[in-house]
């Protein structure tokens, strides 16, 4: 067996209504001045109210930063860091999707360590101290509440990651009630993102390990068995709970066995065209998996029965193709757009997308098959008019 390391946050609370308990958890750190990092959509939907009321009732001073936007740009993070320092904050709390949680992770780190954001992009460069950090996800998607990763959009529209154990929170607080009102199209896209985390962790080239494998398999089962239901019937709290658990397990898997070419090709779509992260993934997913078949077919065949019981007993080759087609069927059933053209990408944009994807070397090294510029270009071309969704078998 290959040696491996495995890191997760030391404390997790998973409970319906858990967001009310942030005041008790914040008290563990003796924190008086608390910064709440969120976005307006989440706050206007009332998702921060229970936590805000509990903190005020406990006599804490609450400072609000609600200017997070999707795919957070570096200047938004820098503004939040300045507020955090000016307000002499003791603890950072974030309630929101991956964009809010990633912003909060960096704010808690940069405000205390004194580092500059530009100096910590990459793996293991953030080594300083951090403020106590509580993370409450409102999407069943990124798994950011359990990953040591934060993703930033730079002024040159590149998506860059900061990866460091310093970004793991003190508490991940999972409250499925917060995900009940997530609109169907966001539910679908974020759910696909979580499935991609599980799949890419399972095939990750260097750091795949027995713990990430088990978590990825369990995550894929929970997510694939519940995604259609939550897209149809968002109020089903039990199905929402399974999705939130699945996205967290997938987060733990890819935090330790990193994601690869699906994410590398998705990032430029998000950064340049402001396409939501999960949808960007879905648009290149089938193309990348099909490209990977010669190198990762046997691993896809191992996963195939999890999403499609009909794949049991098939040859490796057939099962792997069924796997790709099973994912395409989920995307179709959840009404996820099929083509890059539908999100505003034109043929003339493809060279830039492929060039930018090649810059994602942190991710591409994890892909089971080497991806060249020509390969990336071909995958984008196939996605342009939705051909990637066509059956493989
Ligand atoms: N840190 C990690 O490990 C990691 C992993 C994957 C992706 N990411 C990053 O996370 C970001 C994407 O996060 P996301 O997909 O969670 O979306 P998001 O945080 O960008 O939110 C998307 C939209 O959904 C709304 N929303 C969120 N929760 C809601 C709810 N419960 N009800 C109603 N509306 C709600 C938000 O207001 C926002 O408008 C990207 O920047 C991506 O690169 C990070
Ligand atoms: Fe992702």
PDB file of C-alpha atoms and ligand atoms in Angstrom, residues 193 197 263 277 281, ligand 2:
ATOM      1  CA  UNK A 193     -19.803  19.545  -8.276  1.00  0.00           C
ATOM      2  CA  UNK A 197     -15.166  15.776  -6.194  1.00  0.00           C
ATOM      3  CA  UNK A 263     -11.894  21.115 -12.436  1.00  0.00           C
ATOM      4  CA  UNK A 277     -18.759  26.426 -10.573  1.00  0.00           C
ATOM      5  CA  UNK A 281     -17.862  21.195 -14.144  1.00  0.00           C
TER       6      UNK A 281
HETATM    7 FE1  LIG B   2     -15.550  21.765  -7.213  1.00  0.00          FE
END
